[in-house]
Amino acid sequence: MFGRSWVCVGVVVAALAAVEVLGGMTGQAGAERRSDEPAVFSGRIFRSNGSPVAGANVTLHEALVGKPPFETRILAETTSTQDGAFRFRVSVEDAPDRDGPPYGTVVVQKEGLSIGWASWPNVHLDRQRDITLTEPKDLAGTVVDAQGQPVESAAVFAVGGQYLRRPSQAEPAEHLYTGIARRLLTATTDAAGRFLVRGLSAEGRFELAAKKAGYGVAYTWKPERPPETELLLVPGQMDLRMVLAPEARIEGQVVEKASGQPIANVEIAALCSRTSRLLWPTPVRSDNDGAFAMEGLLADEYILRLAEPREQPAEWVAPSTTQVVQTGAVKRDVRIELSKGGLVEVAVVDACEPTPVPGAVVRVRSLSAGTGIHQSLTKADGVAQFRLAPGEYRLQDLHKPGYSRGARNETFTVEEGRTQRLACTFRPLAVLTGMVRDDTGRPLPGTAVRVYPMGAEQVLADAQGRFRVTWDPNGWPPKATNYLVALDRQRRLACVERTVKDHSEVELTLRPAATFVGQVIDIDDRGIPGAEVQVMLWGPAWGSRLFRNETLRTDGQGKFEIDTIPPGHKYRIHVTADGYGRTETDRDPNEVIVGRVEVGTLHLAAANRAVSGIVVDAQDKPVPYASIGTIAGPTTGQRDVRTRTDAEGRFRLEGLCAGPVHLQAAARVEGANLYTNVWTQADTTDLRIVLARKN
């Protein structure tokens, strides 16, 4: 949820690396870079009303994945310019691969405004994101013990943040990495057990934890909630209650299976298979006598397994062991028996050229040993090594920037003391190269180029107007029509090439484009400032967001002008705003001509209504933590809003417009997927939703 493999609750290491910081330069997002080229994260910072934020502190954090409890380090720091712009440049030397592409988070802080953030899932690829800072909100409450008495001097901290509003439906929500949240969003309880966590974003959702020696860690995230559940705490809640129960402990010894001799310095992790990683405790190491102790645990079922090193195969292996602990109890004499297991080598070769592929992430899944997913990185010879406990495994997947990511299904058996080698091929992404020019033949450096709808991040043409763009055709029908789109926002020139073939040399001539002009108003005909406008380009059997890396908003009067629209194609304009619903309008190819194209006036209804009720299964039993949300669309004017049922199956879904509401509810109950779709009306207070088994 907050990075790869683990959730960080550790300390941030503020080690500044030699990263170039360029304030005020906001280019379009680029492509996967060559190893000798820095990658760029650029964007602008806005208030909720769309005005830029100058003088904000902007930091780039890298997650030190593979070092649980996860640490982060600050790669770079800058200040936003007068127009809210910022830019970071990071080279491979600044942030080398460790167990895969480095994971970054951009964090924004400004006195008097909320915290803001954006994910950079791979700092070796260019990315552009605008970040919105809202009026600051708080989370407050009380920490008590099991007898209801206040607990003084307990540390309270956020264990993560999440924006529920997404740049587009095709993209995941943005997460605030857990280690960063813990460091920046903190409080300490007073003598009455009260706490106040300040500076939260009104657009985010959070979860909190409380910790004090001698107690199990308390979380607002309930253990019985599904691991994939979204964060629930809405800033502004002031009556939270967190209960610190007496800690549970697991104590034991690590020994060599063959000799019974204790083994020191072995790192042991505890996983909770039924709960979110937010609740997983910090790994511990065995001492010189092989002894280990896990403290501050909640009553739960824990799976103990060896934590794997990232740079080389593990020295030892052991089957996982499941331990159940109760509040205040100590589980003693847990014995973990180590062996050398079997060595597995996975050789990865380029499918187009028979050469090794270094730096690829290889993942295998345990099918019988109960040790979960194991991950390794191919070395210079293209080989990834694993030391695994005996049992059945599946080669899960491969991943490396520049290659097509896909699931694998090969299964294999690991035997004690045996070395085996697996071979697999890895297909590079499709490649297009070419030149962009205007209609006089002049090169157009800086033009953004991307393949739609299946392209990777867009690229920028170089000083000679040349470009190299990649895309992944896997998972798309072989005969599907793709568009190669080139946009020069500075000169307002555009081009669309309908047919795209792999490894083609393409000459693109950009010509003057269209500009969509319109206004967003409420039911009283008042302009809505800061409304978000999205332009969808429609091709044969698909639609894709034209400006994927930009947030387009209305001005103070609710007006918008969106330039660089390639003429002669079909578009759909989506509009949403905080506190309002959504609407959309289409423009056919013959309507989109060079120059100004009037979109007209778009009305948004106020989203100040709600629906509440209960979700039950076919046996009329309440379903806790079921997902429920709107099916957004033009027929209702409702925007995409979601929530979860509580422990008793009850829910309240806010942010709705008056009129019909189309809802979808889903849950996983006893291994079965349940779902249903229902229609209702806003302001319904006793809605009963019955989930059925999903085929």
mmCIF file of N, CA and C in Angstrom, residues 153-252:
data_model
loop_
_atom_site.group_PDB
_atom_site.id
_atom_site.type_symbol
_atom_site.label_atom_id
_atom_site.label_comp_id
_atom_site.label_asym_id
_atom_site.label_seq_id
_atom_site.Cartn_x
_atom_site.Cartn_y
_atom_site.Cartn_z
ATOM 1 N N SER A 153 1.685 10.752 27.637
ATOM 2 C CA SER A 153 2.969 10.628 26.934
ATOM 3 C C SER A 153 3.004 9.473 25.941
ATOM 4 N N ALA A 154 1.861 9.096 25.433
ATOM 5 C CA ALA A 154 1.840 8.120 24.339
ATOM 6 C C ALA A 154 2.144 8.842 23.028
ATOM 7 N N ALA A 155 2.924 8.220 22.178
ATOM 8 C CA ALA A 155 3.218 8.780 20.859
ATOM 9 C C ALA A 155 2.090 8.429 19.901
ATOM 10 N N VAL A 156 1.529 9.442 19.249
ATOM 11 C CA VAL A 156 0.472 9.238 18.256
ATOM 12 C C VAL A 156 1.011 9.720 16.911
ATOM 13 N N PHE A 157 0.830 8.929 15.880
ATOM 14 C CA PHE A 157 1.393 9.290 14.581
ATOM 15 C C PHE A 157 0.549 8.690 13.463
ATOM 16 N N ALA A 158 0.593 9.337 12.313
ATOM 17 C CA ALA A 158 -0.080 8.800 11.128
ATOM 18 C C ALA A 158 0.740 7.649 10.571
ATOM 19 N N VAL A 159 0.066 6.613 10.129
ATOM 20 C CA VAL A 159 0.757 5.481 9.515
ATOM 21 C C VAL A 159 0.557 5.465 8.001
ATOM 22 N N GLY A 160 0.041 6.544 7.479
ATOM 23 C CA GLY A 160 -0.106 6.649 6.037
ATOM 24 C C GLY A 160 -1.176 7.646 5.665
ATOM 25 N N GLY A 161 -1.069 8.168 4.464
ATOM 26 C CA GLY A 161 -2.076 9.053 3.906
ATOM 27 C C GLY A 161 -2.407 8.612 2.499
ATOM 28 N N GLN A 162 -3.590 8.944 2.047
ATOM 29 C CA GLN A 162 -4.052 8.506 0.734
ATOM 30 C C GLN A 162 -5.012 9.537 0.164
ATOM 31 N N TYR A 163 -4.729 9.973 -1.070
ATOM 32 C CA TYR A 163 -5.705 10.773 -1.796
ATOM 33 C C TYR A 163 -6.696 9.819 -2.451
ATOM 34 N N LEU A 164 -7.984 10.029 -2.203
ATOM 35 C CA LEU A 164 -8.980 9.182 -2.843
ATOM 36 C C LEU A 164 -9.301 9.654 -4.251
ATOM 37 N N ARG A 165 -9.084 10.951 -4.511
ATOM 38 C CA ARG A 165 -9.311 11.457 -5.869
ATOM 39 C C ARG A 165 -8.090 11.145 -6.714
ATOM 40 N N ARG A 166 -8.298 10.529 -7.875
ATOM 41 C CA ARG A 166 -7.214 10.064 -8.716
ATOM 42 C C ARG A 166 -7.046 10.971 -9.929
ATOM 43 N N PRO A 167 -5.802 11.059 -10.477
ATOM 44 C CA PRO A 167 -5.624 11.817 -11.715
ATOM 45 C C PRO A 167 -6.518 11.304 -12.839
ATOM 46 N N SER A 168 -6.749 9.998 -12.890
ATOM 47 C CA SER A 168 -7.697 9.403 -13.832
ATOM 48 C C SER A 168 -8.050 8.036 -13.295
ATOM 49 N N GLN A 169 -9.129 7.449 -13.832
ATOM 50 C CA GLN A 169 -9.560 6.146 -13.352
ATOM 51 C C GLN A 169 -8.524 5.070 -13.646
ATOM 52 N N ALA A 170 -7.655 5.296 -14.635
ATOM 53 C CA ALA A 170 -6.650 4.299 -14.980
ATOM 54 C C ALA A 170 -5.455 4.335 -14.042
ATOM 55 N N GLU A 171 -5.382 5.333 -13.172
ATOM 56 C CA GLU A 171 -4.229 5.482 -12.308
ATOM 57 C C GLU A 171 -4.606 5.215 -10.862
ATOM 58 N N PRO A 172 -3.657 4.691 -10.073
ATOM 59 C CA PRO A 172 -3.951 4.419 -8.668
ATOM 60 C C PRO A 172 -3.999 5.695 -7.851
ATOM 61 N N ALA A 173 -4.560 5.574 -6.652
ATOM 62 C CA ALA A 173 -4.568 6.704 -5.733
ATOM 63 C C ALA A 173 -3.141 7.016 -5.286
ATOM 64 N N GLU A 174 -2.892 8.281 -4.934
ATOM 65 C CA GLU A 174 -1.574 8.698 -4.472
ATOM 66 C C GLU A 174 -1.457 8.427 -2.974
ATOM 67 N N HIS A 175 -0.352 7.800 -2.554
ATOM 68 C CA HIS A 175 -0.151 7.442 -1.158
ATOM 69 C C HIS A 175 1.012 8.229 -0.554
ATOM 70 N N LEU A 176 0.840 8.635 0.687
ATOM 71 C CA LEU A 176 1.926 9.229 1.463
ATOM 72 C C LEU A 176 2.658 8.087 2.149
ATOM 73 N N TYR A 177 3.917 7.884 1.782
ATOM 74 C CA TYR A 177 4.700 6.752 2.289
ATOM 75 C C TYR A 177 4.718 6.776 3.818
ATOM 76 N N THR A 178 4.580 5.596 4.408
ATOM 77 C CA THR A 178 4.320 5.501 5.839
ATOM 78 C C THR A 178 5.427 6.095 6.695
ATOM 79 N N GLY A 179 6.683 5.865 6.329
ATOM 80 C CA GLY A 179 7.774 6.425 7.118
ATOM 81 C C GLY A 179 7.752 7.940 7.154
ATOM 82 N N ILE A 180 7.332 8.563 6.051
ATOM 83 C CA ILE A 180 7.225 10.020 5.997
ATOM 84 C C ILE A 180 6.062 10.493 6.854
ATOM 85 N N ALA A 181 4.927 9.808 6.747
ATOM 86 C CA ALA A 181 3.753 10.190 7.534
ATOM 87 C C ALA A 181 4.059 10.147 9.024
ATOM 88 N N ARG A 182 4.770 9.111 9.452
ATOM 89 C CA ARG A 182 5.063 8.986 10.880
ATOM 90 C C ARG A 182 5.946 10.125 11.372
ATOM 91 N N ARG A 183 6.882 10.565 10.547
ATOM 92 C CA ARG A 183 7.804 11.616 10.988
ATOM 93 C C ARG A 183 7.144 12.985 11.003
ATOM 94 N N LEU A 184 6.265 13.261 10.028
ATOM 95 C CA LEU A 184 5.739 14.614 9.858
ATOM 96 C C LEU A 184 4.402 14.846 10.542
ATOM 97 N N LEU A 185 3.622 13.800 10.741
ATOM 98 C CA LEU A 185 2.265 13.952 11.278
ATOM 99 C C LEU A 185 2.197 13.246 12.621
ATOM 100 N N THR A 186 2.588 13.952 13.678
ATOM 101 C CA THR A 186 2.739 13.332 14.990
ATOM 102 C C THR A 186 2.115 14.190 16.086
ATOM 103 N N ALA A 187 1.926 13.556 17.234
ATOM 104 C CA ALA A 187 1.452 14.245 18.438
ATOM 105 C C ALA A 187 1.822 13.393 19.645
ATOM 106 N N THR A 188 1.755 14.003 20.833
ATOM 107 C CA THR A 188 1.976 13.294 22.096
ATOM 108 C C THR A 188 0.801 13.581 23.012
ATOM 109 N N THR A 189 0.304 12.558 23.680
ATOM 110 C CA THR A 189 -0.859 12.750 24.547
ATOM 111 C C THR A 189 -0.486 13.549 25.790
ATOM 112 N N ASP A 190 -1.454 14.344 26.278
ATOM 113 C CA ASP A 190 -1.253 15.102 27.510
ATOM 114 C C ASP A 190 -1.709 14.262 28.707
ATOM 115 N N ALA A 191 -1.793 14.895 29.873
ATOM 116 C CA ALA A 191 -2.151 14.169 31.094
ATOM 117 C C ALA A 191 -3.547 13.562 31.018
ATOM 118 N N ALA A 192 -4.410 14.139 30.193
ATOM 119 C CA ALA A 192 -5.762 13.598 30.037
ATOM 120 C C ALA A 192 -5.851 12.605 28.879
ATOM 121 N N GLY A 193 -4.694 12.250 28.301
ATOM 122 C CA GLY A 193 -4.677 11.306 27.186
ATOM 123 C C GLY A 193 -5.075 11.906 25.860
ATOM 124 N N ARG A 194 -5.230 13.230 25.789
ATOM 125 C CA ARG A 194 -5.700 13.871 24.561
ATOM 126 C C ARG A 194 -4.540 14.098 23.583
ATOM 127 N N PHE A 195 -4.875 14.063 22.290
ATOM 128 C CA PHE A 195 -3.887 14.327 21.243
ATOM 129 C C PHE A 195 -4.533 15.125 20.123
ATOM 130 N N LEU A 196 -3.683 15.805 19.342
ATOM 131 C CA LEU A 196 -4.139 16.594 18.200
ATOM 132 C C LEU A 196 -3.082 16.499 17.107
ATOM 133 N N VAL A 197 -3.408 15.848 16.003
ATOM 134 C CA VAL A 197 -2.520 15.748 14.846
ATOM 135 C C VAL A 197 -2.953 16.811 13.847
ATOM 136 N N ARG A 198 -2.065 17.750 13.534
ATOM 137 C CA ARG A 198 -2.417 18.935 12.755
ATOM 138 C C ARG A 198 -1.924 18.850 11.306
ATOM 139 N N GLY A 199 -2.453 19.774 10.496
ATOM 140 C CA GLY A 199 -1.913 20.020 9.163
ATOM 141 C C GLY A 199 -2.283 19.000 8.109
ATOM 142 N N LEU A 200 -3.419 18.312 8.261
ATOM 143 C CA LEU A 200 -3.807 17.268 7.319
ATOM 144 C C LEU A 200 -4.578 17.845 6.134
ATOM 145 N N SER A 201 -4.498 17.147 5.014
ATOM 146 C CA SER A 201 -5.190 17.594 3.808
ATOM 147 C C SER A 201 -6.657 17.193 3.855
ATOM 148 N N ALA A 202 -7.527 18.138 3.506
ATOM 149 C CA ALA A 202 -8.962 17.840 3.454
ATOM 150 C C ALA A 202 -9.288 16.862 2.335
ATOM 151 N N GLU A 203 -8.381 16.695 1.368
ATOM 152 C CA GLU A 203 -8.618 15.774 0.261
ATOM 153 C C GLU A 203 -8.082 14.380 0.544
ATOM 154 N N GLY A 204 -7.452 14.191 1.714
ATOM 155 C CA GLY A 204 -6.837 12.914 2.031
ATOM 156 C C GLY A 204 -7.620 12.101 3.030
ATOM 157 N N ARG A 205 -7.213 10.853 3.177
ATOM 158 C CA ARG A 205 -7.714 9.960 4.211
ATOM 159 C C ARG A 205 -6.500 9.376 4.918
ATOM 160 N N PHE A 206 -6.627 9.127 6.210
ATOM 161 C CA PHE A 206 -5.479 8.755 7.014
ATOM 162 C C PHE A 206 -5.834 7.625 7.973
ATOM 163 N N GLU A 207 -4.801 7.052 8.598
ATOM 164 C CA GLU A 207 -4.956 6.157 9.739
ATOM 165 C C GLU A 207 -3.899 6.543 10.759
ATOM 166 N N LEU A 208 -4.217 6.351 12.045
ATOM 167 C CA LEU A 208 -3.323 6.723 13.136
ATOM 168 C C LEU A 208 -2.922 5.499 13.949
ATOM 169 N N ALA A 209 -1.806 5.637 14.651
ATOM 170 C CA ALA A 209 -1.348 4.627 15.603
ATOM 171 C C ALA A 209 -0.930 5.330 16.882
ATOM 172 N N ALA A 210 -1.018 4.613 18.003
ATOM 173 C CA ALA A 210 -0.547 5.108 19.301
ATOM 174 C C ALA A 210 0.354 4.052 19.914
ATOM 175 N N LYS A 211 1.440 4.508 20.549
ATOM 176 C CA LYS A 211 2.434 3.570 21.046
ATOM 177 C C LYS A 211 3.018 4.061 22.357
ATOM 178 N N LYS A 212 3.199 3.120 23.299
ATOM 179 C CA LYS A 212 3.894 3.397 24.541
ATOM 180 C C LYS A 212 4.433 2.084 25.078
ATOM 181 N N ALA A 213 5.623 2.156 25.711
ATOM 182 C CA ALA A 213 6.267 0.945 26.217
ATOM 183 C C ALA A 213 5.337 0.193 27.162
ATOM 184 N N GLY A 214 5.309 -1.134 27.006
ATOM 185 C CA GLY A 214 4.481 -1.977 27.857
ATOM 186 C C GLY A 214 3.098 -2.243 27.307
ATOM 187 N N TYR A 215 2.755 -1.565 26.209
ATOM 188 C CA TYR A 215 1.438 -1.741 25.601
ATOM 189 C C TYR A 215 1.600 -2.262 24.170
ATOM 190 N N GLY A 216 0.569 -2.927 23.695
ATOM 191 C CA GLY A 216 0.508 -3.230 22.280
ATOM 192 C C GLY A 216 0.167 -1.970 21.511
ATOM 193 N N VAL A 217 0.685 -1.854 20.302
ATOM 194 C CA VAL A 217 0.410 -0.671 19.488
ATOM 195 C C VAL A 217 -1.079 -0.625 19.150
ATOM 196 N N ALA A 218 -1.690 0.554 19.329
ATOM 197 C CA ALA A 218 -3.110 0.730 18.997
ATOM 198 C C ALA A 218 -3.218 1.417 17.646
ATOM 199 N N TYR A 219 -4.145 0.941 16.827
ATOM 200 C CA TYR A 219 -4.363 1.501 15.504
ATOM 201 C C TYR A 219 -5.829 1.872 15.339
ATOM 202 N N THR A 220 -6.065 2.951 14.600
ATOM 203 C CA THR A 220 -7.445 3.218 14.206
ATOM 204 C C THR A 220 -7.892 2.226 13.144
ATOM 205 N N TRP A 221 -6.929 1.661 12.422
ATOM 206 C CA TRP A 221 -7.217 0.610 11.451
ATOM 207 C C TRP A 221 -7.546 -0.660 12.214
ATOM 208 N N LYS A 222 -8.729 -1.204 12.035
ATOM 209 C CA LYS A 222 -9.147 -2.381 12.772
ATOM 210 C C LYS A 222 -8.541 -3.644 12.162
ATOM 211 N N PRO A 223 -8.055 -4.576 12.985
ATOM 212 C CA PRO A 223 -7.399 -5.776 12.459
ATOM 213 C C PRO A 223 -8.272 -6.606 11.536
ATOM 214 N N GLU A 224 -9.590 -6.585 11.752
ATOM 215 C CA GLU A 224 -10.456 -7.437 10.943
ATOM 216 C C GLU A 224 -10.763 -6.850 9.574
ATOM 217 N N ARG A 225 -10.333 -5.619 9.314
ATOM 218 C CA ARG A 225 -10.590 -5.047 7.999
ATOM 219 C C ARG A 225 -9.725 -5.710 6.943
ATOM 220 N N PRO A 226 -10.229 -5.871 5.724
ATOM 221 C CA PRO A 226 -9.438 -6.495 4.665
ATOM 222 C C PRO A 226 -8.157 -5.710 4.407
ATOM 223 N N PRO A 227 -7.046 -6.409 4.047
ATOM 224 C CA PRO A 227 -5.768 -5.724 3.838
ATOM 225 C C PRO A 227 -5.809 -4.651 2.769
ATOM 226 N N GLU A 228 -6.680 -4.807 1.742
ATOM 227 C CA GLU A 228 -6.686 -3.856 0.629
ATOM 228 C C GLU A 228 -7.593 -2.665 0.865
ATOM 229 N N THR A 229 -8.196 -2.582 2.051
ATOM 230 C CA THR A 229 -9.153 -1.521 2.329
ATOM 231 C C THR A 229 -8.500 -0.146 2.265
ATOM 232 N N GLU A 230 -9.238 0.842 1.730
ATOM 233 C CA GLU A 230 -8.738 2.207 1.720
ATOM 234 C C GLU A 230 -8.695 2.766 3.141
ATOM 235 N N LEU A 231 -7.893 3.818 3.307
ATOM 236 C CA LEU A 231 -7.839 4.499 4.596
ATOM 237 C C LEU A 231 -9.161 5.230 4.829
ATOM 238 N N LEU A 232 -9.545 5.354 6.097
ATOM 239 C CA LEU A 232 -10.899 5.814 6.393
ATOM 240 C C LEU A 232 -10.993 7.136 7.144
ATOM 241 N N LEU A 233 -9.976 7.513 7.918
ATOM 242 C CA LEU A 233 -10.136 8.686 8.772
ATOM 243 C C LEU A 233 -10.194 9.959 7.935
ATOM 244 N N VAL A 234 -11.275 10.701 8.104
ATOM 245 C CA VAL A 234 -11.476 11.958 7.389
ATOM 246 C C VAL A 234 -11.006 13.098 8.283
ATOM 247 N N PRO A 235 -10.051 13.917 7.826
ATOM 248 C CA PRO A 235 -9.613 15.043 8.654
ATOM 249 C C PRO A 235 -10.790 15.890 9.101
ATOM 250 N N GLY A 236 -10.724 16.319 10.358
ATOM 251 C CA GLY A 236 -11.833 17.035 10.972
ATOM 252 C C GLY A 236 -12.512 16.225 12.056
ATOM 253 N N GLN A 237 -12.246 14.911 12.106
ATOM 254 C CA GLN A 237 -12.782 14.089 13.184
ATOM 255 C C GLN A 237 -12.040 14.437 14.477
ATOM 256 N N MET A 238 -12.790 14.757 15.519
ATOM 257 C CA MET A 238 -12.180 15.250 16.762
ATOM 258 C C MET A 238 -12.515 14.372 17.965
ATOM 259 N N ASP A 239 -13.135 13.216 17.742
ATOM 260 C CA ASP A 239 -13.578 12.388 18.859
ATOM 261 C C ASP A 239 -13.056 10.960 18.760
ATOM 262 N N LEU A 240 -11.857 10.793 18.205
ATOM 263 C CA LEU A 240 -11.288 9.455 18.078
ATOM 264 C C LEU A 240 -10.922 8.900 19.455
ATOM 265 N N ARG A 241 -11.019 7.611 19.600
ATOM 266 C CA ARG A 241 -10.672 6.950 20.862
ATOM 267 C C ARG A 241 -9.798 5.742 20.535
ATOM 268 N N MET A 242 -8.604 5.734 21.079
ATOM 269 C CA MET A 242 -7.657 4.652 20.843
ATOM 270 C C MET A 242 -7.344 3.980 22.170
ATOM 271 N N VAL A 243 -7.440 2.653 22.193
ATOM 272 C CA VAL A 243 -7.272 1.883 23.425
ATOM 273 C C VAL A 243 -5.961 1.109 23.356
ATOM 274 N N LEU A 244 -5.079 1.373 24.335
ATOM 275 C CA LEU A 244 -3.825 0.638 24.452
ATOM 276 C C LEU A 244 -4.032 -0.545 25.395
ATOM 277 N N ALA A 245 -3.948 -1.745 24.857
ATOM 278 C CA ALA A 245 -4.078 -2.955 25.670
ATOM 279 C C ALA A 245 -2.694 -3.438 26.089
ATOM 280 N N PRO A 246 -2.602 -4.223 27.160
ATOM 281 C CA PRO A 246 -1.304 -4.792 27.539
ATOM 282 C C PRO A 246 -0.690 -5.551 26.369
ATOM 283 N N GLU A 247 0.618 -5.423 26.212
ATOM 284 C CA GLU A 247 1.276 -6.016 25.060
ATOM 285 C C GLU A 247 1.262 -7.540 25.113
ATOM 286 N N ALA A 248 1.221 -8.153 23.940
ATOM 287 C CA ALA A 248 1.499 -9.575 23.786
ATOM 288 C C ALA A 248 2.933 -9.715 23.286
ATOM 289 N N ARG A 249 3.543 -10.886 23.542
ATOM 290 C CA ARG A 249 4.932 -11.113 23.151
ATOM 291 C C ARG A 249 5.076 -12.508 22.547
ATOM 292 N N ILE A 250 6.044 -12.616 21.642
ATOM 293 C CA ILE A 250 6.457 -13.923 21.125
ATOM 294 C C ILE A 250 7.946 -14.065 21.390
ATOM 295 N N GLU A 251 8.337 -15.120 22.106
ATOM 296 C CA GLU A 251 9.736 -15.371 22.434
ATOM 297 C C GLU A 251 10.136 -16.744 21.919
ATOM 298 N N GLY A 252 11.371 -16.866 21.481
ATOM 299 C CA GLY A 252 11.806 -18.155 20.977
ATOM 300 C C GLY A 252 13.287 -18.185 20.699
#
